[in-house]
Short mmCIF file of C-alpha atoms in Angstrom, two decimals:
data_model
loop_
_atom_site.label_atom_id
_atom_site.label_comp_id
_atom_site.label_asym_id
_atom_site.label_seq_id
_atom_site.Cartn_x
_atom_site.Cartn_y
_atom_site.Cartn_z
CA MET A 1 80.31 -82.57 -21.59
CA ARG A 2 78.53 -86.12 -21.71
CA SER A 3 82.01 -88.05 -20.77
CA ALA A 4 82.49 -85.38 -17.85
CA ALA A 5 78.87 -86.05 -16.30
CA LEU A 6 79.76 -89.86 -16.92
CA ALA A 7 83.04 -89.50 -15.38
CA ALA A 8 81.54 -87.11 -12.58
CA VAL A 9 78.56 -89.93 -11.53
CA GLY A 10 81.67 -92.73 -11.61
CA ILE A 11 83.29 -90.36 -9.04
CA ALA A 12 79.53 -89.53 -7.01
CA VAL A 13 79.57 -93.96 -7.20
CA HIS A 14 82.53 -94.36 -5.47
CA THR A 15 82.70 -91.49 -3.06
CA ALA A 16 79.53 -93.61 -1.59
CA VAL A 17 81.58 -96.90 -2.01
CA ASN A 18 84.29 -95.39 0.33
CA ALA A 19 82.19 -93.62 2.76
CA ARG A 20 80.65 -97.06 3.43
CA LEU A 21 84.76 -98.41 3.43
CA LEU A 22 85.95 -95.83 5.96
CA ARG A 23 87.23 -97.38 8.26
CA THR A 24 86.37 -96.35 12.41
CA ALA A 25 87.93 -96.41 15.54
CA PRO A 26 86.02 -99.24 17.78
CA PRO A 27 84.78 -98.31 21.44
CA ALA A 28 86.40 -96.70 23.64
CA GLY A 29 88.28 -98.47 26.03
CA THR A 30 91.86 -98.49 27.84
CA VAL A 31 95.31 -98.39 26.25
CA THR A 32 97.25 -100.40 27.96
CA GLU A 33 100.97 -99.66 25.81
CA ALA A 34 102.74 -96.48 26.27
CA VAL A 35 101.46 -94.06 24.25
CA SER A 36 103.43 -90.50 23.22
CA VAL A 37 101.51 -87.95 22.23
CA LEU A 38 104.01 -85.42 20.09
CA LEU A 39 103.15 -81.64 19.79
CA PRO A 40 105.19 -79.47 17.78
CA VAL A 41 104.33 -75.63 18.17
CA ARG A 42 105.17 -72.27 16.40
CA ASP A 43 103.62 -69.70 18.00
CA GLU A 44 100.73 -71.41 18.97
CA ALA A 45 99.45 -69.23 22.27
CA ALA A 46 96.59 -68.60 21.26
CA HIS A 47 95.91 -72.51 20.36
CA LEU A 48 98.23 -74.68 23.60
CA ASP A 49 96.04 -73.57 26.14
CA ASP A 50 93.03 -75.36 24.80
CA CYS A 51 94.58 -77.85 23.33
CA LEU A 52 97.27 -79.60 26.22
CA ALA A 53 93.72 -79.15 28.19
CA ALA A 54 91.80 -81.60 25.97
CA LEU A 55 95.33 -84.01 25.87
CA LEU A 56 95.76 -83.88 29.60
CA ALA A 57 92.00 -84.86 29.47
CA THR A 58 92.14 -87.32 28.31
CA THR A 59 91.01 -90.58 29.21
CA GLY A 60 92.14 -94.36 28.60
CA VAL A 61 95.83 -94.01 28.46
CA PRO A 62 97.00 -94.22 31.74
CA ARG A 63 100.84 -94.80 29.91
CA LEU A 64 99.94 -91.53 28.59
CA GLU A 65 103.00 -88.61 28.11
CA ILE A 66 102.77 -85.39 25.87
CA VAL A 67 106.31 -84.28 24.44
CA VAL A 68 106.41 -80.57 23.24
CA TYR A 69 108.41 -79.53 21.09
CA ASP A 70 109.19 -75.56 20.45
CA ASP A 71 110.36 -74.37 17.68
CA GLY A 72 112.09 -71.09 18.12
CA SER A 73 107.94 -69.33 19.53
CA THR A 74 108.21 -65.22 19.84
CA ASP A 75 104.84 -64.42 21.16
CA GLY A 76 104.56 -66.72 24.57
CA THR A 77 104.28 -70.46 23.83
CA ASP A 78 107.80 -70.20 25.64
CA ARG A 79 105.64 -69.31 29.13
CA LEU A 80 103.01 -71.57 28.51
CA LEU A 81 104.00 -74.51 27.83
CA ALA A 82 106.51 -74.05 30.60
CA ALA A 83 103.77 -73.12 33.59
CA TRP A 84 102.26 -76.98 31.41
CA ALA A 85 105.45 -78.70 31.81
CA ARG A 86 105.50 -77.62 35.75
CA ARG A 87 102.07 -78.30 36.48
CA ASP A 88 101.22 -81.80 34.83
CA ARG A 89 104.05 -84.52 35.00
CA ARG A 90 102.95 -85.76 31.33
CA VAL A 91 104.27 -83.16 29.43
CA VAL A 92 107.69 -82.37 28.35
CA ALA A 93 108.57 -79.50 27.59
CA LEU A 94 111.69 -79.18 24.80
CA ARG A 95 112.43 -75.36 23.48
CA GLY A 96 114.74 -75.54 20.30
CA GLU A 97 115.43 -72.60 17.40
CA ALA A 98 115.55 -72.54 13.62
CA PRO A 99 115.77 -75.94 11.61
CA PRO A 100 119.48 -77.14 10.01
CA SER A 101 120.27 -76.55 6.63
CA GLY A 102 118.06 -79.21 4.87
CA TRP A 103 115.52 -78.93 6.91
CA LEU A 104 111.96 -78.06 7.20
CA GLY A 105 110.65 -76.46 10.44
CA LYS A 106 107.76 -78.51 11.15
CA PRO A 107 109.96 -82.32 10.07
CA HIS A 108 112.34 -81.10 12.61
CA ALA A 109 110.80 -80.54 15.48
CA CYS A 110 108.92 -83.46 15.12
CA ALA A 111 112.17 -85.27 14.74
CA ARG A 112 112.83 -83.79 17.72
CA ALA A 113 109.96 -84.92 19.96
CA ALA A 114 110.22 -88.59 18.81
CA ALA A 115 114.32 -88.62 19.99
CA VAL A 116 112.97 -88.35 23.30
CA ALA A 117 109.93 -90.00 23.10
CA ARG A 118 108.88 -93.47 25.12
CA GLY A 119 105.99 -94.48 23.98
CA SER A 120 105.06 -97.97 21.67
CA VAL A 121 102.60 -95.43 19.71
CA PHE A 122 103.49 -91.91 18.00
CA VAL A 123 100.47 -89.34 17.85
CA PHE A 124 101.14 -86.35 16.15
CA VAL A 125 98.96 -83.93 16.82
CA ASP A 126 98.44 -80.16 15.52
CA ALA A 127 98.09 -77.20 18.20
CA ASP A 128 94.87 -76.28 16.36
CA VAL A 129 93.02 -79.64 17.28
CA ARG A 130 90.81 -80.76 19.87
CA LEU A 131 90.62 -84.61 21.04
CA ALA A 132 87.60 -85.87 22.41
CA PRO A 133 88.41 -87.15 25.88
CA ASP A 134 88.51 -90.91 24.41
CA GLY A 135 90.18 -89.57 21.27
CA LEU A 136 93.31 -90.31 21.39
CA ALA A 137 92.41 -94.01 23.12
CA ARG A 138 89.95 -95.17 20.25
CA ALA A 139 92.35 -93.72 17.43
CA VAL A 140 95.57 -96.21 19.25
CA LEU A 141 92.80 -99.07 19.31
CA LEU A 142 91.77 -98.33 15.95
CA LEU A 143 95.47 -98.49 14.75
CA ARG A 144 95.57 -101.98 16.53
CA ALA A 145 92.78 -103.32 15.93
CA SER A 146 93.18 -102.64 11.48
CA GLY A 147 96.96 -104.19 11.75
CA LEU A 148 97.99 -101.91 9.75
CA ASP A 149 101.86 -99.30 10.98
CA LEU A 150 99.45 -95.75 10.21
CA VAL A 151 96.58 -94.79 10.30
CA SER A 152 95.54 -90.85 10.04
CA PRO A 153 92.30 -90.05 11.63
CA TYR A 154 91.04 -86.79 9.95
CA PRO A 155 89.54 -84.55 11.87
CA ARG A 156 85.99 -82.85 12.05
CA GLN A 157 87.05 -80.00 9.85
CA GLU A 158 85.49 -76.88 11.61
CA ALA A 159 84.72 -73.81 8.94
CA LEU A 160 82.64 -70.56 9.63
CA GLY A 161 83.80 -67.66 7.54
CA VAL A 162 82.51 -67.68 3.60
CA ALA A 163 86.26 -68.97 2.58
CA GLU A 164 86.55 -71.43 4.96
CA ARG A 165 82.64 -73.22 4.14
CA LEU A 166 83.92 -73.08 0.78
CA VAL A 167 87.70 -74.89 1.10
CA GLN A 168 87.92 -76.61 3.32
CA PRO A 169 85.66 -79.27 2.54
CA LEU A 170 87.46 -79.68 -0.16
CA LEU A 171 90.21 -81.44 2.02
CA SER A 172 88.10 -84.75 2.90
CA TRP A 173 86.36 -84.55 -0.02
CA LEU A 174 88.69 -85.22 -2.44
CA TRP A 175 90.36 -88.20 -1.02
CA LEU A 176 86.67 -89.81 -0.13
CA ALA A 177 85.90 -89.27 -3.76
CA LEU A 178 88.88 -90.20 -5.21
CA LEU A 179 91.20 -92.89 -3.42
CA PRO A 180 90.41 -96.23 -3.45
CA LEU A 181 90.21 -96.51 0.10
CA ARG A 182 91.34 -100.43 0.74
CA VAL A 183 93.72 -100.77 -2.02
CA ALA A 184 95.48 -97.94 -0.97
CA GLU A 185 95.92 -99.33 2.70
CA ARG A 186 97.32 -102.15 1.30
CA SER A 187 99.30 -100.89 -1.89
CA PRO A 188 102.94 -99.87 -1.55
CA ARG A 189 102.40 -97.19 -4.59
CA PRO A 190 103.13 -93.68 -3.67
CA SER A 191 100.62 -92.29 -5.49
CA LEU A 192 97.81 -94.54 -3.31
CA SER A 193 98.87 -92.36 0.18
CA ALA A 194 96.89 -89.53 1.66
CA ALA A 195 97.90 -88.49 5.63
CA GLY A 196 96.91 -85.36 7.84
CA GLY A 197 99.58 -84.64 10.23
CA GLN A 198 96.75 -83.04 12.10
CA PHE A 199 96.07 -86.08 13.80
CA LEU A 200 98.46 -89.22 12.83
CA CYS A 201 99.03 -91.90 14.77
CA VAL A 202 102.14 -94.77 13.98
CA ASP A 203 103.68 -97.52 15.32
CA ALA A 204 107.16 -96.36 17.14
CA VAL A 205 109.22 -99.54 15.70
CA ALA A 206 107.65 -98.73 12.15
CA TYR A 207 108.49 -94.81 12.48
CA ARG A 208 111.89 -95.43 13.19
CA ARG A 209 111.96 -98.37 10.11
CA ALA A 210 111.05 -95.67 7.32
CA GLY A 211 113.58 -92.87 9.28
CA GLY A 212 111.37 -90.86 11.12
CA HIS A 213 110.79 -87.31 10.15
CA ALA A 214 114.35 -87.48 9.36
CA ALA A 215 113.33 -89.35 5.87
CA VAL A 216 111.46 -86.31 4.96
CA ARG A 217 113.11 -83.47 6.68
CA ASP A 218 111.98 -81.80 3.09
CA GLN A 219 108.91 -81.82 2.62
CA ILE A 220 106.21 -79.30 2.66
CA ILE A 221 103.79 -82.16 2.82
CA GLU A 222 105.40 -83.83 5.67
CA ASP A 223 102.18 -86.31 6.51
CA VAL A 224 101.93 -87.29 2.83
CA ALA A 225 105.35 -88.15 2.70
CA LEU A 226 105.48 -89.86 6.24
CA LEU A 227 103.26 -92.72 5.11
CA ARG A 228 105.13 -93.28 2.27
CA ALA A 229 108.12 -93.66 3.90
CA VAL A 230 106.69 -95.91 5.61
CA LYS A 231 105.59 -97.74 2.41
CA ARG A 232 108.77 -97.89 1.38
CA ALA A 233 110.18 -99.63 4.40
CA GLY A 234 107.54 -101.76 4.14
CA GLY A 235 104.09 -100.78 6.06
CA ARG A 236 101.36 -100.60 4.98
CA GLY A 237 98.45 -96.62 6.46
CA VAL A 238 95.47 -95.35 5.70
CA VAL A 239 93.90 -92.03 6.67
CA VAL A 240 90.43 -92.75 8.75
CA ASP A 241 87.74 -91.22 10.01
CA GLY A 242 88.35 -89.03 13.03
CA THR A 243 85.61 -87.23 13.12
CA PRO A 244 84.38 -87.73 16.38
CA LEU A 245 87.41 -88.02 18.12
CA ALA A 246 88.89 -84.29 16.77
CA ALA A 247 87.71 -81.47 15.71
CA ASN A 248 90.06 -78.45 14.29
CA ARG A 249 89.61 -75.25 12.91
CA MET A 250 92.20 -74.66 10.57
CA TYR A 251 92.50 -71.11 9.81
CA PRO A 252 89.94 -68.56 10.30
CA ASP A 253 90.37 -65.82 7.95
CA TRP A 254 90.98 -65.25 4.39
CA PRO A 255 94.07 -64.12 4.62
CA SER A 256 95.85 -67.56 6.98
CA LEU A 257 93.53 -69.74 4.47
CA ARG A 258 95.26 -68.16 1.01
CA ASP A 259 98.22 -68.40 2.71
CA GLY A 260 98.09 -71.69 4.26
CA TYR A 261 96.96 -72.74 0.58
CA ALA A 262 99.84 -71.02 -0.77
CA LYS A 263 102.64 -72.98 1.09
CA SER A 264 101.48 -76.49 0.31
CA LEU A 265 99.33 -76.43 -3.07
CA ALA A 266 102.42 -76.55 -4.97
CA ALA A 267 103.66 -78.41 -3.71
CA ALA A 268 101.43 -81.29 -3.38
CA GLY A 269 101.19 -80.73 -7.62
CA GLY A 270 104.73 -80.96 -7.83
CA SER A 271 105.47 -79.14 -11.02
CA PRO A 272 103.24 -76.26 -12.67
CA ALA A 273 102.14 -79.17 -15.39
CA ALA A 274 101.05 -81.40 -12.95
CA SER A 275 99.55 -78.99 -10.60
CA ALA A 276 98.00 -77.04 -13.89
CA ALA A 277 96.70 -80.70 -14.54
CA GLN A 278 94.73 -81.39 -11.66
CA VAL A 279 93.37 -78.28 -11.84
CA GLY A 280 91.98 -78.90 -15.63
CA LEU A 281 91.21 -81.65 -14.84
CA LEU A 282 88.23 -81.06 -11.68
CA GLY A 283 87.33 -78.38 -14.55
CA TRP A 284 86.61 -80.51 -16.91
CA LEU A 285 84.14 -82.37 -14.03
CA TYR A 286 82.52 -79.95 -12.26
CA VAL A 287 82.86 -76.89 -13.65
CA LEU A 288 82.16 -76.92 -17.41
CA PRO A 289 79.55 -79.08 -16.21
CA ALA A 290 78.21 -76.76 -13.92
CA LEU A 291 78.45 -73.78 -17.16
CA ALA A 292 76.80 -76.33 -19.74
CA ALA A 293 73.67 -76.48 -17.19
CA LEU A 294 73.37 -72.60 -16.86
CA ARG A 295 72.57 -72.84 -20.43
CA GLY A 296 69.87 -75.45 -20.07
CA ARG A 297 71.89 -78.23 -21.87
CA PRO A 298 70.98 -82.48 -19.92
CA ALA A 299 74.75 -83.22 -19.39
CA GLY A 300 75.30 -80.74 -17.93
CA VAL A 301 72.49 -80.62 -15.04
CA ILE A 302 73.85 -84.19 -14.82
CA GLY A 303 77.53 -83.95 -14.10
CA TYR A 304 76.36 -80.40 -11.63
CA LEU A 305 73.99 -83.10 -10.28
CA ALA A 306 76.75 -86.12 -9.38
CA GLY A 307 79.67 -83.17 -8.08
CA VAL A 308 76.78 -81.46 -5.46
CA VAL A 309 76.30 -85.18 -4.50
CA SER A 310 79.89 -86.17 -4.03
CA ARG A 311 80.43 -82.92 -2.00
CA THR A 312 77.26 -84.29 0.43
CA ILE A 313 77.99 -87.54 0.78
CA ALA A 314 81.35 -86.83 1.78
CA ALA A 315 80.27 -83.74 3.81
CA HIS A 316 77.81 -86.15 5.65
CA ARG A 317 80.76 -89.32 6.33
CA THR A 318 82.89 -86.44 7.80
CA GLY A 319 80.19 -84.39 10.03
CA GLY A 320 80.37 -81.26 7.43
CA ARG A 321 77.69 -79.26 6.72
CA ARG A 322 75.99 -81.21 3.82
CA TRP A 323 73.11 -78.05 2.76
CA PRO A 324 73.62 -75.59 1.04
CA ASP A 325 77.40 -75.29 0.59
CA PRO A 326 77.65 -78.23 -1.35
CA LEU A 327 75.23 -76.63 -4.19
CA ALA A 328 78.68 -74.08 -4.59
CA HIS A 329 80.77 -76.72 -5.34
CA PRO A 330 82.51 -75.53 -8.89
CA VAL A 331 83.08 -72.20 -6.85
CA SER A 332 85.05 -74.21 -4.38
CA ILE A 333 86.79 -76.18 -7.44
CA GLY A 334 87.44 -72.19 -8.97
CA LEU A 335 89.02 -70.99 -5.47
CA LEU A 336 90.96 -74.27 -5.27
CA GLY A 337 92.77 -73.33 -8.77
CA TYR A 338 92.84 -69.55 -7.58
CA LEU A 339 95.01 -70.80 -4.66
CA THR A 340 96.90 -73.36 -6.81
CA ALA A 341 97.85 -70.38 -8.55
CA VAL A 342 99.09 -68.39 -6.26
CA SER A 343 100.98 -71.34 -4.64
CA TRP A 344 103.49 -71.31 -7.66
CA TRP A 345 103.38 -67.38 -8.02
CA ARG A 346 104.75 -67.16 -4.55
CA ARG A 347 106.93 -70.22 -4.88
CA ARG A 348 109.10 -69.00 -8.58
CA ARG A 349 109.24 -65.34 -6.95
CA GLY A 350 110.61 -66.82 -3.96
CA GLN A 351 107.84 -65.30 -1.84
CA ALA A 352 106.31 -68.83 -0.43
CA THR A 353 106.62 -67.85 3.76
CA TRP A 354 104.94 -69.60 6.65
CA LYS A 355 104.99 -68.13 10.71
CA GLY A 356 108.54 -65.73 8.98
CA ARG A 357 109.64 -68.47 7.48
CA PRO A 358 111.25 -69.24 3.38
CA VAL A 359 109.19 -72.11 2.60
CA ILE A 360 111.54 -74.11 0.41
CA ALA A 361 111.84 -77.68 -0.05
CA SER A 362 114.96 -79.14 -0.94
CA THR A 363 114.27 -81.58 -4.34
CA ASP A 364 112.30 -78.98 -5.41
CA ARG A 365 114.42 -78.27 -8.87
CA TRP A 366 112.19 -74.61 -9.44
CA MET A 367 113.48 -73.51 -6.50
CA ALA A 368 117.50 -72.90 -6.04
CA GLY A 369 117.95 -75.20 -2.06
CA VAL A 370 120.09 -77.98 -0.44
CA HIS A 371 119.77 -81.42 -2.26
CA PRO A 372 118.79 -84.04 0.22
CA ARG A 373 121.43 -86.41 1.78
CA GLU A 374 121.43 -89.84 0.10
CA ARG A 375 120.63 -91.36 3.96
CA PRO A 376 118.17 -89.80 6.25
CA GLU A 377 120.19 -88.81 9.40
CA GLN A 378 118.73 -87.43 12.41
CA PRO A 379 118.16 -83.71 13.51
CA PRO A 380 121.54 -81.72 15.34
CA GLY A 381 120.83 -81.37 19.68
#
């Protein structure tokens, strides 16, 4: 128990160090180069209007285009998109159907959008993200000021329901607590990679040199995979502070949250054994000390409080709730373990789906699929 408490204290200190080192965007200014915002959508009628309205209200980016690829929506997204394209020539509307064999939907949509984009910077955005008026310009200015090839401004996460408040803060806490940020942005090691496809800025030349989304066409967690591809091609990138630049609410209820994590957590682990090891380590660090604290053991109290402090620092730095949510950190870790088990259960039973499509990574040896080709290729069409 003492070793777990000491490790939790060390992670809390590391969280504080990372919070100071986290790259932030420069003040608002004008971007002189052409910027292409690439927006993949599928059944996003509930989000598209607000997302595009925010993007079109962008300031400081006079050479802006917004390429929207509608991936076979059936909820009226296509009609909304066509109306936006008629009203504003900066919106380029594309439409396709199911991705070809060997491709997952989002990488395919991103690749198709990138194929027609004309900017020197590509900015990938999800439909549930709302950018601040100066958010896009500041993100691009940060990309150029940092000298990196890719930056992923992590948006402020809006979490309202109980399940959201328990699980969503773990996303920013995990990389802020466990990833050495300044080492990660210089290191080519794949394990030192964190990125979020919700809001991701990449130099267009570096993107193409890395093979674009064709290089990650079968990856469920395509954002981290894209950063790894950029690193393999000699580039560098890292997650950065996007708190003042954008906000999003990923999952508004328990079913969508459960299904969203069930889609991706197995892929994050890579294998059942690796996932079990990751969850077990987090349980050892944060759940067991909390149980020991309930029995009055001093080391357990120290370990529990260290977890709460680490979560509080992360929440303060990323615009999350600092009170009382961090107090439930052990419960959050337990729920993460449950969602990981659900993810693997669905994967093994062939029940992993998202927006009506099966989620099968072609490199996943735990499921039958199409093996990747040696060379990445562009999507047909």
